[in-house]
Coordinates of C-alpha atoms and ligand atoms in Angstrom, one line a residue:
M1 CA -21.3 -30.8 -60.3
N2 CA -23.4 -30.8 -63.3
K3 CA -27.3 -31.3 -63.3
V4 CA -28.8 -33.1 -66.6
Y5 CA -31.7 -30.6 -67.0
T6 CA -35.4 -31.6 -68.6
K7 CA -36.6 -30.7 -71.3
E8 CA -40.0 -29.5 -70.3
T9 CA -37.6 -27.5 -68.0
I10 CA -35.6 -25.8 -70.8
L11 CA -38.3 -24.7 -72.7
K12 CA -41.0 -23.7 -69.7
L13 CA -37.4 -20.6 -69.0
L14 CA -37.1 -20.5 -72.7
S15 CA -40.6 -19.0 -73.4
G16 CA -40.0 -16.1 -76.0
M17 CA -36.9 -15.4 -73.2
S18 CA -33.4 -16.4 -75.2
S19 CA -31.8 -19.0 -76.4
E20 CA -31.5 -22.1 -75.2
K21 CA -27.5 -22.3 -74.9
E22 CA -27.7 -19.0 -73.6
I23 CA -29.4 -20.2 -70.7
R24 CA -28.0 -23.4 -70.3
K25 CA -24.0 -21.6 -69.5
Y26 CA -26.4 -19.9 -66.7
L27 CA -27.9 -23.2 -65.1
E28 CA -25.1 -25.2 -65.3
R29 CA -22.6 -21.9 -64.1
F30 CA -25.4 -21.7 -60.8
S31 CA -25.4 -25.6 -60.1
S32 CA -21.6 -25.4 -59.8
D33 CA -21.7 -25.0 -56.5
D34 CA -25.1 -25.9 -54.1
F35 CA -23.9 -23.3 -51.8
R36 CA -22.2 -20.4 -53.6
F37 CA -25.0 -19.9 -55.7
A38 CA -26.5 -16.6 -55.0
V39 CA -27.6 -14.7 -51.4
I40 CA -31.1 -12.9 -52.7
K41 CA -32.5 -10.0 -50.0
V42 CA -36.3 -9.3 -50.1
G43 CA -37.4 -5.8 -49.5
G44 CA -39.9 -5.2 -46.6
A45 CA -42.4 -3.4 -50.0
V46 CA -42.0 -6.6 -51.3
I47 CA -43.5 -9.3 -49.2
Q48 CA -46.8 -6.3 -49.4
N49 CA -47.4 -5.8 -52.3
D50 CA -45.5 -9.3 -54.2
L51 CA -45.7 -12.0 -52.8
E52 CA -47.0 -13.5 -55.4
N53 CA -44.3 -12.8 -58.3
L54 CA -41.3 -13.4 -55.0
V55 CA -43.2 -17.1 -54.8
S56 CA -43.6 -17.9 -58.0
S57 CA -39.8 -16.6 -58.9
I58 CA -38.4 -19.2 -55.7
S59 CA -40.0 -21.4 -56.7
F60 CA -38.8 -22.4 -59.8
L61 CA -35.9 -21.4 -59.2
H62 CA -35.9 -24.1 -56.6
E63 CA -37.4 -26.1 -59.7
V64 CA -34.8 -26.0 -61.5
G65 CA -31.7 -27.3 -58.6
L66 CA -30.8 -24.1 -57.4
K67 CA -31.1 -23.3 -54.3
P68 CA -30.5 -19.8 -52.6
I69 CA -30.5 -18.2 -49.4
I70 CA -33.0 -15.9 -49.4
I71 CA -32.8 -12.8 -46.6
H72 CA -36.0 -10.6 -45.8
G73 CA -36.1 -7.2 -44.6
G74 CA -39.3 -5.9 -43.2
G75 CA -38.8 -2.3 -42.9
P76 CA -42.2 -0.4 -43.7
S77 CA -44.1 -3.5 -41.9
L78 CA -42.4 -2.0 -39.2
S79 CA -43.2 1.2 -39.1
S80 CA -46.1 1.3 -39.4
E81 CA -47.2 -1.1 -37.0
L82 CA -45.0 1.6 -34.7
D83 CA -47.4 3.6 -35.2
A84 CA -50.3 2.0 -35.3
N85 CA -49.6 0.4 -31.3
E86 CA -48.2 4.6 -30.6
I87 CA -45.0 3.2 -29.9
E88 CA -42.5 5.9 -31.0
F89 CA -39.8 5.3 -32.8
S90 CA -36.5 7.0 -34.5
F91 CA -33.4 6.0 -36.8
L92 CA -29.4 6.7 -36.5
D93 CA -27.3 7.1 -39.7
G94 CA -29.9 4.8 -41.4
Q95 CA -30.5 1.9 -38.2
R96 CA -33.8 2.1 -36.2
I97 CA -32.6 2.7 -33.5
T98 CA -34.2 -0.5 -30.6
T99 CA -36.0 -0.1 -27.5
S100 CA -37.3 -3.5 -25.3
E101 CA -40.8 -1.7 -27.1
V102 CA -39.7 -2.1 -30.9
L103 CA -37.9 -4.6 -29.7
D104 CA -40.9 -7.0 -29.1
V105 CA -43.1 -5.7 -31.7
A106 CA -40.1 -5.6 -35.1
H107 CA -39.9 -9.8 -33.4
S108 CA -43.5 -10.8 -34.1
V109 CA -43.7 -8.0 -37.7
F110 CA -40.6 -10.2 -39.3
T111 CA -42.1 -13.8 -37.5
S112 CA -45.1 -12.8 -39.8
E113 CA -43.7 -11.8 -42.4
S114 CA -41.5 -14.7 -41.9
K115 CA -44.8 -17.4 -42.5
K116 CA -45.6 -14.7 -46.0
I117 CA -42.7 -16.5 -47.6
T118 CA -43.2 -19.9 -46.2
N119 CA -46.6 -20.4 -46.0
A120 CA -46.5 -18.6 -49.8
L121 CA -43.8 -21.2 -50.8
E122 CA -45.7 -24.2 -49.1
K123 CA -48.7 -23.7 -51.3
K124 CA -46.6 -24.6 -54.4
N125 CA -45.2 -27.8 -52.6
V126 CA -41.8 -25.6 -51.8
T127 CA -40.4 -26.4 -48.4
S128 CA -39.0 -23.5 -47.0
K129 CA -36.8 -22.9 -43.3
A130 CA -37.4 -19.8 -41.1
F131 CA -34.8 -19.3 -39.2
Y132 CA -36.5 -15.7 -37.0
D133 CA -33.8 -15.4 -34.5
D134 CA -31.1 -18.3 -34.6
A135 CA -29.5 -17.3 -38.1
F136 CA -26.4 -14.4 -36.6
V137 CA -25.4 -14.9 -32.9
C138 CA -24.6 -11.2 -32.2
E139 CA -22.9 -8.7 -30.0
I140 CA -24.1 -4.7 -29.2
K141 CA -21.6 -2.4 -30.2
D142 CA -23.7 0.9 -30.0
N143 CA -25.6 1.8 -27.6
K144 CA -26.9 4.2 -28.0
L145 CA -28.6 1.8 -30.4
G146 CA -30.2 0.1 -28.1
F147 CA -30.7 -3.6 -28.5
V148 CA -29.1 -3.7 -32.5
G149 CA -26.9 -6.3 -33.3
E150 CA -23.8 -7.0 -34.8
V151 CA -23.2 -10.3 -36.6
C152 CA -20.4 -11.7 -35.2
E153 CA -21.0 -15.3 -35.9
I154 CA -23.7 -17.4 -38.1
N155 CA -24.6 -19.8 -37.8
I156 CA -24.1 -21.7 -41.0
A157 CA -23.7 -26.1 -39.7
S158 CA -27.8 -25.4 -39.5
I159 CA -28.8 -22.9 -42.6
K160 CA -26.5 -26.5 -45.0
K161 CA -28.6 -28.1 -43.4
S162 CA -31.1 -27.1 -44.4
I163 CA -30.6 -26.5 -48.0
D164 CA -28.9 -30.4 -47.6
D165 CA -32.6 -31.7 -46.3
G166 CA -33.8 -29.0 -49.9
E167 CA -35.7 -26.9 -47.5
I168 CA -34.2 -23.3 -48.6
P169 CA -33.5 -21.2 -46.1
I170 CA -35.4 -18.1 -44.8
L171 CA -33.6 -15.3 -42.7
S172 CA -34.9 -13.2 -40.7
P173 CA -32.9 -10.1 -40.0
M174 CA -32.9 -10.2 -36.5
G175 CA -30.3 -12.8 -33.3
R176 CA -29.3 -13.1 -30.7
T177 CA -26.0 -12.7 -28.7
I178 CA -23.5 -15.0 -26.3
E179 CA -26.3 -14.6 -24.0
G180 CA -29.5 -15.2 -25.3
Q181 CA -30.6 -11.5 -25.8
L182 CA -32.8 -10.9 -28.9
V183 CA -32.1 -8.0 -31.3
N184 CA -32.6 -7.0 -34.3
I185 CA -30.0 -6.5 -37.6
N186 CA -30.4 -4.2 -40.0
A187 CA -31.3 -6.6 -43.4
D188 CA -28.4 -5.5 -45.2
N189 CA -25.2 -5.5 -43.0
A190 CA -27.2 -9.3 -42.4
T191 CA -27.0 -9.7 -46.3
L192 CA -23.8 -8.6 -45.9
A193 CA -22.6 -10.7 -42.8
I194 CA -24.2 -13.8 -45.1
S195 CA -22.1 -13.2 -48.4
K196 CA -19.2 -12.5 -46.5
K197 CA -19.2 -16.3 -45.1
I198 CA -21.2 -18.1 -47.6
L199 CA -18.9 -16.3 -50.7
P200 CA -22.0 -16.4 -52.9
D201 CA -21.9 -16.1 -57.4
K202 CA -24.2 -13.5 -57.1
V203 CA -26.3 -11.6 -54.4
I204 CA -30.1 -10.2 -55.3
F205 CA -31.9 -7.5 -53.9
L206 CA -35.3 -7.7 -55.4
S207 CA -36.8 -4.0 -54.6
E208 CA -40.1 -2.6 -56.3
L209 CA -38.4 -0.6 -58.6
G210 CA -36.2 -3.5 -60.6
G211 CA -33.0 -1.6 -60.4
I212 CA -31.4 1.9 -59.9
L213 CA -32.9 4.3 -62.6
D214 CA -31.1 7.2 -64.7
Q215 CA -31.2 10.8 -64.5
N216 CA -34.1 9.9 -66.9
N217 CA -36.2 7.7 -65.3
V218 CA -34.8 4.7 -67.6
L219 CA -33.6 1.2 -65.7
I220 CA -29.1 2.2 -65.8
S221 CA -28.8 -1.9 -67.1
N222 CA -24.9 -2.2 -66.5
I223 CA -23.1 -0.7 -64.0
N224 CA -18.8 -0.9 -63.2
L225 CA -18.1 0.1 -60.0
K226 CA -14.6 0.7 -61.3
D227 CA -15.6 2.6 -64.5
D228 CA -18.4 4.6 -62.6
Y229 CA -18.7 4.8 -59.1
E230 CA -17.3 8.1 -58.7
Y231 CA -19.5 9.6 -61.3
L232 CA -22.8 8.5 -60.1
M233 CA -22.2 9.1 -56.7
S234 CA -21.3 13.0 -57.4
K235 CA -25.1 13.2 -59.4
D236 CA -27.5 15.0 -57.8
W237 CA -30.5 12.8 -59.6
L238 CA -29.3 9.6 -58.0
H239 CA -31.4 9.8 -54.7
S240 CA -30.1 9.1 -51.7
G241 CA -31.9 5.3 -51.4
M242 CA -30.5 4.2 -54.3
K243 CA -26.7 5.5 -53.0
H244 CA -26.1 4.7 -49.7
K245 CA -27.3 0.7 -51.6
L246 CA -25.0 1.4 -54.7
K247 CA -22.6 1.5 -51.4
Q248 CA -23.6 -0.9 -49.5
I249 CA -22.5 -3.3 -52.8
N250 CA -19.9 -1.2 -53.4
N251 CA -18.1 -2.7 -50.0
L252 CA -19.2 -6.2 -50.4
L253 CA -17.9 -7.2 -54.2
N254 CA -15.3 -6.0 -52.7
L255 CA -15.2 -8.1 -50.5
L256 CA -16.6 -11.1 -52.5
P257 CA -14.6 -13.3 -54.9
K258 CA -13.9 -10.9 -58.2
N259 CA -15.8 -12.8 -60.2
S260 CA -19.3 -12.6 -58.0
S261 CA -22.3 -9.7 -59.0
A262 CA -25.1 -8.4 -58.1
S263 CA -27.9 -7.6 -59.3
I264 CA -30.7 -5.6 -57.9
T265 CA -34.5 -6.4 -60.3
K266 CA -37.8 -7.4 -59.2
P267 CA -39.3 -10.8 -59.0
L268 CA -41.6 -10.5 -61.4
N269 CA -37.7 -10.7 -63.5
L270 CA -35.3 -12.5 -62.0
T271 CA -35.5 -15.8 -63.8
R272 CA -34.5 -13.4 -67.3
E273 CA -32.1 -11.5 -65.2
L274 CA -29.7 -15.1 -64.4
F275 CA -30.7 -16.8 -67.4
T276 CA -30.1 -13.8 -70.1
D277 CA -26.8 -12.3 -71.1
A278 CA -29.2 -8.9 -71.3
G279 CA -30.9 -9.4 -68.6
S280 CA -33.5 -6.9 -66.5
G281 CA -32.3 -5.2 -64.2
T282 CA -28.9 -3.6 -62.9
L283 CA -25.9 -5.5 -62.9
V284 CA -23.7 -4.2 -60.4
K285 CA -19.7 -5.9 -61.2
L286 CA -16.6 -4.6 -59.5
G287 CA -15.6 -4.6 -62.8
H288 CA -13.0 -3.3 -64.8
K289 CA -10.8 0.0 -65.5
I290 CA -10.7 0.3 -69.1
N291 CA -7.7 2.1 -69.8
K292 CA -6.1 4.0 -72.8
F293 CA -3.1 5.0 -74.2
E294 CA -2.8 6.8 -78.3
S295 CA 0.6 4.9 -78.5
V296 CA 1.2 1.0 -77.6
S297 CA 3.9 -1.3 -75.7
L298 CA 5.7 -4.2 -77.3
D299 CA 3.4 -6.0 -74.8
Q300 CA -0.2 -4.3 -74.9
S301 CA 0.1 -4.5 -79.0
S302 CA 0.3 -8.2 -78.4
T303 CA -2.4 -8.2 -76.2
V304 CA -4.6 -6.2 -78.8
Q305 CA -3.0 -8.2 -81.2
S306 CA -4.0 -11.4 -79.0
I307 CA -7.8 -9.8 -78.6
L308 CA -8.9 -8.8 -81.9
E309 CA -7.5 -12.1 -84.0
K310 CA -9.4 -14.9 -81.2
S311 CA -12.5 -12.3 -81.4
F312 CA -12.3 -12.3 -85.6
K313 CA -10.7 -16.2 -86.0
G314 CA -8.2 -13.9 -88.0
K315 CA -4.0 -12.8 -88.9
L316 CA -3.7 -9.5 -87.7
N317 CA -1.9 -7.0 -90.6
K318 CA 1.7 -6.4 -89.5
N319 CA 1.4 -2.8 -89.8
F320 CA -2.1 -2.7 -88.0
F321 CA -0.5 -0.9 -85.2
D322 CA 1.2 1.9 -87.5
G323 CA -0.6 5.6 -87.3
N324 CA -2.7 8.5 -85.9
K325 CA -4.6 6.1 -82.8
K326 CA -5.6 5.9 -80.1
Y327 CA -6.4 2.5 -78.3
Y328 CA -8.9 1.5 -75.6
L329 CA -8.1 -1.2 -73.9
S330 CA -9.8 -2.8 -70.8
S331 CA -7.7 -4.0 -67.9
C332 CA -9.3 -7.5 -67.4
D333 CA -7.6 -7.9 -71.1
R334 CA -11.2 -8.9 -72.7
A335 CA -12.1 -5.5 -74.6
V336 CA -10.3 -3.3 -76.7
I337 CA -10.8 -0.3 -78.8
V338 CA -8.8 1.3 -81.9
M339 CA -10.3 4.5 -83.2
R340 CA -8.1 5.5 -86.4
Y341 CA -8.0 10.0 -87.5
E342 CA -7.7 10.8 -90.6
E343 CA -11.0 12.5 -91.2
K344 CA -12.8 14.8 -88.9
A345 CA -14.8 13.1 -87.2
A346 CA -13.1 9.7 -85.7
Y347 CA -12.7 6.4 -86.7
M348 CA -13.7 3.3 -84.8
D349 CA -12.0 0.9 -86.7
K350 CA -12.2 -2.1 -84.4
F351 CA -14.1 -2.8 -81.6
A352 CA -13.7 -6.4 -79.9
V353 CA -15.2 -7.7 -76.9
M354 CA -14.3 -11.9 -75.8
N355 CA -16.2 -14.0 -75.9
D356 CA -16.7 -15.0 -72.1
A357 CA -16.8 -11.6 -70.8
R358 CA -20.1 -11.0 -72.5
G359 CA -23.4 -10.4 -70.7
E360 CA -20.8 -8.4 -68.2
G361 CA -21.4 -5.4 -69.8
L362 CA -18.1 -4.7 -70.6
G363 CA -18.5 -4.0 -74.5
K364 CA -20.5 -1.1 -73.3
A365 CA -19.0 0.4 -70.6
I366 CA -15.6 0.7 -73.3
M367 CA -17.9 2.4 -75.6
K368 CA -19.2 4.5 -73.3
K369 CA -15.8 6.0 -72.5
M370 CA -14.6 5.7 -76.1
M371 CA -18.0 8.0 -76.8
L372 CA -16.9 10.8 -73.8
D373 CA -13.9 11.7 -76.1
H374 CA -15.0 11.8 -79.4
P375 CA -18.7 13.6 -80.3
K376 CA -18.5 13.1 -84.0
I377 CA -17.5 8.6 -84.6
F378 CA -18.2 6.5 -87.4
W379 CA -18.0 2.6 -88.5
R380 CA -18.9 0.0 -90.4
S381 CA -19.6 -4.3 -89.9
R382 CA -20.6 -6.9 -91.9
P383 CA -23.8 -7.2 -93.0
N384 CA -23.9 -10.5 -91.2
N385 CA -22.8 -9.5 -88.2
N386 CA -24.0 -10.8 -85.0
I387 CA -23.6 -6.6 -83.7
N388 CA -25.1 -5.1 -85.9
S389 CA -28.5 -5.0 -83.2
Y390 CA -26.1 -2.9 -80.9
Y391 CA -25.2 -0.9 -83.9
K392 CA -28.2 0.0 -84.1
N393 CA -29.2 1.2 -80.8
A394 CA -25.7 2.4 -80.3
C395 CA -26.3 5.3 -83.5
D396 CA -27.8 8.0 -84.9
G397 CA -27.7 6.5 -88.0
F398 CA -26.1 4.6 -91.2
Q399 CA -26.8 3.2 -94.2
K400 CA -26.4 -0.5 -96.1
H401 CA -23.9 -0.7 -98.6
S402 CA -23.0 -4.5 -100.3
E403 CA -20.3 -4.8 -98.3
W404 CA -20.2 -3.1 -95.2
N405 CA -23.5 -1.5 -93.6
I406 CA -21.9 2.1 -92.3
Y407 CA -23.0 3.6 -89.0
W408 CA -22.6 7.5 -87.5
I409 CA -23.1 9.4 -83.9
G410 CA -23.1 12.7 -84.4
I411 CA -22.3 13.3 -87.6
E412 CA -24.5 15.0 -89.1
D413 CA -23.5 17.3 -92.0
L414 CA -24.4 15.9 -94.9
D415 CA -21.4 16.2 -96.8
E416 CA -19.0 15.6 -94.4
L417 CA -21.4 12.5 -93.8
S418 CA -20.9 11.3 -97.5
G419 CA -17.3 11.9 -97.3
C420 CA -16.8 9.6 -94.0
I421 CA -19.1 6.6 -95.7
R422 CA -17.2 6.3 -98.5
Y423 CA -13.5 6.8 -96.4
A424 CA -15.5 3.4 -94.0
I425 CA -15.8 1.2 -97.2
E426 CA -12.7 2.5 -98.7
Q427 CA -10.4 1.0 -96.0
P428 CA -8.7 -2.4 -97.0
L429 CA -9.3 -4.9 -94.8
S430 CA -6.7 -5.0 -90.9
I431 CA -7.4 -9.2 -91.2
T432 CA -7.1 -11.5 -93.3
Y433 CA -9.0 -15.4 -92.8
E434 CA -7.0 -18.2 -93.5
Y435 CA -9.8 -20.9 -94.6
Ligands
LIG1 N1 -27.5 -13.8 -66.9 C1 -26.1 -13.1 -65.8 C2 -26.2 -13.1 -65.1 O1 -26.9 -13.1 -63.7 C3 -25.8 -11.7 -66.9 C4 -27.1 -11.1 -65.7 C5 -27.4 -9.3 -67.3 N2 -28.1 -8.5 -65.8 C6 -27.8 -6.9 -66.2 N3 -29.6 -6.3 -66.2 N4 -27.5 -6.4 -67.9 O2 -25.2 -13.0 -63.7

């Protein structure tokens, strides 16, 4: 189903963000199926500290006709309420042991957290429907945890009905057993359960931090699980909360359709994350494996050839695959890097990402893999190439010549550098353009 967006809406989105074309691409993608757009998990701390931005971003989605399903947490409020009432509580494997006293407080805390969201939305004229304890049918599987439920069924018909009625469903992490006993559900498990049922295009985690940070506290923009998961999980600097989240996202994405993704962001950055290629937060995809070859089979060479010819819109020379080269190819056959070795440093002969793979972090993933093998690299590109701003960020230095810009990484010796620059400028074209 295609919706028509008013110029006004687009302009509102555009203000300082990105190209209209990019925004329309995402609007169309996200509105193609009413129920499958997104499950949004709202962390408890966000309701406490960032409610205003939260409801603004949700009402904006509503305004452009998108229909998310919201599920909220409330752990921090529950803990402080229990403390205030001097009720003791503890955790087992990250799950809160729920005695009947804890359960009562949980019910009132989650209900009031949920009301904070619905009331604030109401003020913006957005109708929502709270499901305090009637979205999930549960079983108590582990008696050690007390009244903790595992979701065995979801009341999907009422959730869909509320969406059809133009409401935004707001789910609390509580449910009932078949016998009607109230139970507490870990909010991340509830998110997993609802996502498994809906198979959303996006699962969004709204947190205060707004993403996963690296060892220098810089936001990691893209994570491709197939390539990055083990590396990240092995790092001491990734703190345990983040590891836990990543592990859950890994489980989740393994259950969802291949194109689904998870985004971790904060309310203020949600629109930018959703409607631009670059995003603002951490985008996690199952991703693609990047394979490398010293020589290519006939099949592989025709794949490489097709990616290069499509992205450079020309014909590859016959002898392109001769000589001393290394190839990096994504398992989805949509990105390639070709390296050549005739200087002391390595020459990046070709780098191409297919247009429909932009915004997925594939280009960055393949570059990263190639850079791990090569401390010294240089390459060239046409001065009018759109990718140059990315290259400028990625390189250690660059020099502009009339026909080519030359970029390099890791080359410090000036004689060596000028050799590389000369080499790059002198390389004959390996693609013929037909006009
Ligand atoms: N808007 C796209 C999406 O929501 C791309 C987001 C890219 N985000 C990022 N943090 N790299 O799927």
